Short mmCIF file of N, CA and C in Angstrom, two decimals:
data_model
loop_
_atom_site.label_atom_id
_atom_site.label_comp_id
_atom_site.label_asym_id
_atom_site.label_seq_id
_atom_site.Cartn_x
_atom_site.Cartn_y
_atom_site.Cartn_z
N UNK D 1 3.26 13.91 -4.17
CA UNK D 1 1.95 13.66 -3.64
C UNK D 1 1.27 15.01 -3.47
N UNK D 2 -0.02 14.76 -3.92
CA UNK D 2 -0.70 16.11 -3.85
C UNK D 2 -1.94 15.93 -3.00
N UNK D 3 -2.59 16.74 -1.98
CA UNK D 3 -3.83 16.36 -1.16
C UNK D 3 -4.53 17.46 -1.20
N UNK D 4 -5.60 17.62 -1.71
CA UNK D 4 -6.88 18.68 -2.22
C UNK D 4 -8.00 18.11 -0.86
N UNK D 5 -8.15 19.13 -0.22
CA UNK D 5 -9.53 19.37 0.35
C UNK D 5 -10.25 20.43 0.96
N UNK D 6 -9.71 21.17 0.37
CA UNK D 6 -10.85 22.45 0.28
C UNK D 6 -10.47 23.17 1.63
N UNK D 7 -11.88 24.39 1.33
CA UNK D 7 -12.03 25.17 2.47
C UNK D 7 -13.15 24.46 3.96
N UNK D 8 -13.70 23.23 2.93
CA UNK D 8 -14.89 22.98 3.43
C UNK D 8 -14.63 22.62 5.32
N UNK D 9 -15.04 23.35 6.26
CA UNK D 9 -15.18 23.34 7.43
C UNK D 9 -15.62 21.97 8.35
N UNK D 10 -16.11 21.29 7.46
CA UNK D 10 -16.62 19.76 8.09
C UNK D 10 -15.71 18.76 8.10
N UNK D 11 -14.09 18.66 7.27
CA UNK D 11 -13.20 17.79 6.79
C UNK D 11 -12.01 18.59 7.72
N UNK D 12 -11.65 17.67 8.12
CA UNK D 12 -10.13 18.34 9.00
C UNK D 12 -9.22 16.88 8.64
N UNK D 13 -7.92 17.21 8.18
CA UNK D 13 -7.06 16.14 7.61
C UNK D 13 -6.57 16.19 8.93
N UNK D 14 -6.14 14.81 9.67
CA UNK D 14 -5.32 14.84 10.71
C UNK D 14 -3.94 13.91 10.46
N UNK D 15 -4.23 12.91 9.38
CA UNK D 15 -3.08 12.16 8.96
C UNK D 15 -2.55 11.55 7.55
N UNK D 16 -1.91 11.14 7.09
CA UNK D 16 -1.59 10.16 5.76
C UNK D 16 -0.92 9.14 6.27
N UNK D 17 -1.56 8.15 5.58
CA UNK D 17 -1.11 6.84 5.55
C UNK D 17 0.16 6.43 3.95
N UNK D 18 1.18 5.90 3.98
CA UNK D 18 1.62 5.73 2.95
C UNK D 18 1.72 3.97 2.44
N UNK D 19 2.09 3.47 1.69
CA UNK D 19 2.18 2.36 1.76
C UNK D 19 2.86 1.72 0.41
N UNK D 20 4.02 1.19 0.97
CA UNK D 20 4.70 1.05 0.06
C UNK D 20 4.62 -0.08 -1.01
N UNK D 21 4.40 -0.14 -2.01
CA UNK D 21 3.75 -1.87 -3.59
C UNK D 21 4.88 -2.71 -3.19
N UNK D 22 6.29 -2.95 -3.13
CA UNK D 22 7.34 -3.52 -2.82
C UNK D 22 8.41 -3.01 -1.17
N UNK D 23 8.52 -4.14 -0.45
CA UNK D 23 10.05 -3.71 0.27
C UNK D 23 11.43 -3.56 -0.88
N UNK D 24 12.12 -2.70 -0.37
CA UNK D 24 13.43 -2.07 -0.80
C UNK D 24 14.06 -3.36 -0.79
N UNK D 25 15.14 -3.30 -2.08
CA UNK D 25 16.33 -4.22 -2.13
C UNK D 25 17.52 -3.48 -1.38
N UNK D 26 17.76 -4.98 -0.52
CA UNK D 26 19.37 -4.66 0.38
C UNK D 26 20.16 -5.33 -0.64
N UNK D 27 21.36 -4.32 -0.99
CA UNK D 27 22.30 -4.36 -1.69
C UNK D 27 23.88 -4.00 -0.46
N UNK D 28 24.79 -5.07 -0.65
CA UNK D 28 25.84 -5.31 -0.24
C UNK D 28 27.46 -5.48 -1.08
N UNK D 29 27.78 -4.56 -0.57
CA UNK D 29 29.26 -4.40 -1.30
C UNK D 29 30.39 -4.40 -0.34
N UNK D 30 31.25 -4.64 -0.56
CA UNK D 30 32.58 -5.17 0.35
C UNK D 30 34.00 -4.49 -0.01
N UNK D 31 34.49 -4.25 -0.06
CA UNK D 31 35.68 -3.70 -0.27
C UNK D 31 36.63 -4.07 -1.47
N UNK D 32 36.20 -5.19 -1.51
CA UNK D 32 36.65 -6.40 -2.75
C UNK D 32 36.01 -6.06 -3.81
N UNK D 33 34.63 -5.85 -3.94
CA UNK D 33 34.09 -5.70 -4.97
C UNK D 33 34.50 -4.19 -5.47
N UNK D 34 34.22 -2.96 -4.34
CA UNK D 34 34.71 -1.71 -4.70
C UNK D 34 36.18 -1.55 -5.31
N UNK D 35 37.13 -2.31 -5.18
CA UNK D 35 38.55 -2.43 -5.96
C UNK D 35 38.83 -3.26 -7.01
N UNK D 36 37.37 -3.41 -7.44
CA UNK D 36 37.75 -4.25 -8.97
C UNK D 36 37.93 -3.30 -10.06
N UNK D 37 38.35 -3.28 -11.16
CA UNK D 37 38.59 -2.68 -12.23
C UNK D 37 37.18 -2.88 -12.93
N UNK D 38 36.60 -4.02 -13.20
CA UNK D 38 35.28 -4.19 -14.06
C UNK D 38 34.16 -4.05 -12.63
N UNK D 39 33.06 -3.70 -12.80
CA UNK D 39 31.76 -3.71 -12.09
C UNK D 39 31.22 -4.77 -12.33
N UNK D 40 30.99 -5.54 -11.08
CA UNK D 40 30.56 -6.74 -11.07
C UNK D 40 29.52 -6.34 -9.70
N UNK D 41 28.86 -5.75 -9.69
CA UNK D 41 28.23 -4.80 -8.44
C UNK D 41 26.74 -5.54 -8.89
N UNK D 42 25.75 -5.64 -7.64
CA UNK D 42 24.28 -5.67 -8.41
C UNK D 42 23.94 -4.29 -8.44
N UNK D 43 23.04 -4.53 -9.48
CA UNK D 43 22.29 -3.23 -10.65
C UNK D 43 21.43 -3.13 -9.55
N UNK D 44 21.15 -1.74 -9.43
CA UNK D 44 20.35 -0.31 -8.26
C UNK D 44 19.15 -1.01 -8.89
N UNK D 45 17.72 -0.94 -8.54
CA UNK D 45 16.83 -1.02 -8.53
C UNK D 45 16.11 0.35 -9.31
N UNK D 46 16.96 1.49 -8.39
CA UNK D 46 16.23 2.97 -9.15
C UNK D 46 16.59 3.57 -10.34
N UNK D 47 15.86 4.69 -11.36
CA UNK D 47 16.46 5.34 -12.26
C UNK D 47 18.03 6.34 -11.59
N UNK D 48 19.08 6.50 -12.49
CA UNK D 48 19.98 7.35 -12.10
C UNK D 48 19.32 8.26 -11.37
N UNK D 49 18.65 9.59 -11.48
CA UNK D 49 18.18 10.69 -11.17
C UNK D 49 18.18 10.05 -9.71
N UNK D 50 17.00 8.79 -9.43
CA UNK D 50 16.88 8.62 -8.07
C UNK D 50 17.89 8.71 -7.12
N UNK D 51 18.93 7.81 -7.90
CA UNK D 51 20.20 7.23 -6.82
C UNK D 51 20.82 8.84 -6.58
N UNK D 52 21.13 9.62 -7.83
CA UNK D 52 21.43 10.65 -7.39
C UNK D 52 20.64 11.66 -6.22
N UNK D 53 19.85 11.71 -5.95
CA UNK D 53 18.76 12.35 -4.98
C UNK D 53 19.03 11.89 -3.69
N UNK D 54 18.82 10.29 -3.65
CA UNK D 54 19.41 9.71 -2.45
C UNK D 54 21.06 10.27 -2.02
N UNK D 55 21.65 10.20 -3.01
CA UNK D 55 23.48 10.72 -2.52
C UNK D 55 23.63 11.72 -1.86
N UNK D 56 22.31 12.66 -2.53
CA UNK D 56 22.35 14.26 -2.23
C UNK D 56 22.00 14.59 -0.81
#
């Protein structure tokens, strides 16, 4: 996010509003599922890069 407004003396930013197009998917895993050999997991919603960012 980028916010441009100058030098101009009449504009004073005091806040941002954000707002999110979708709520987040709750994803649930159990111990059972983490000890399977095949992935039977539901598929992340985000690109790799994201999930990695979140880990980080």
């Amino acid at each position: 996010m980028q916010i441009k407004c100058g030098n101009d003396l009449r504009y004073d930013l005091r806040c941002i509003y954000v707002d999110y197009l979708r709520a987040p998917e709750y994803l649930s895993l159990d111990q059972d599922i983490l000890d399977k050999v095949t992935d039977n997991s539901q598929v992340v919603e985000f690109p790799d890069y994201v999930i990695y960012e979140i880990i980080n």
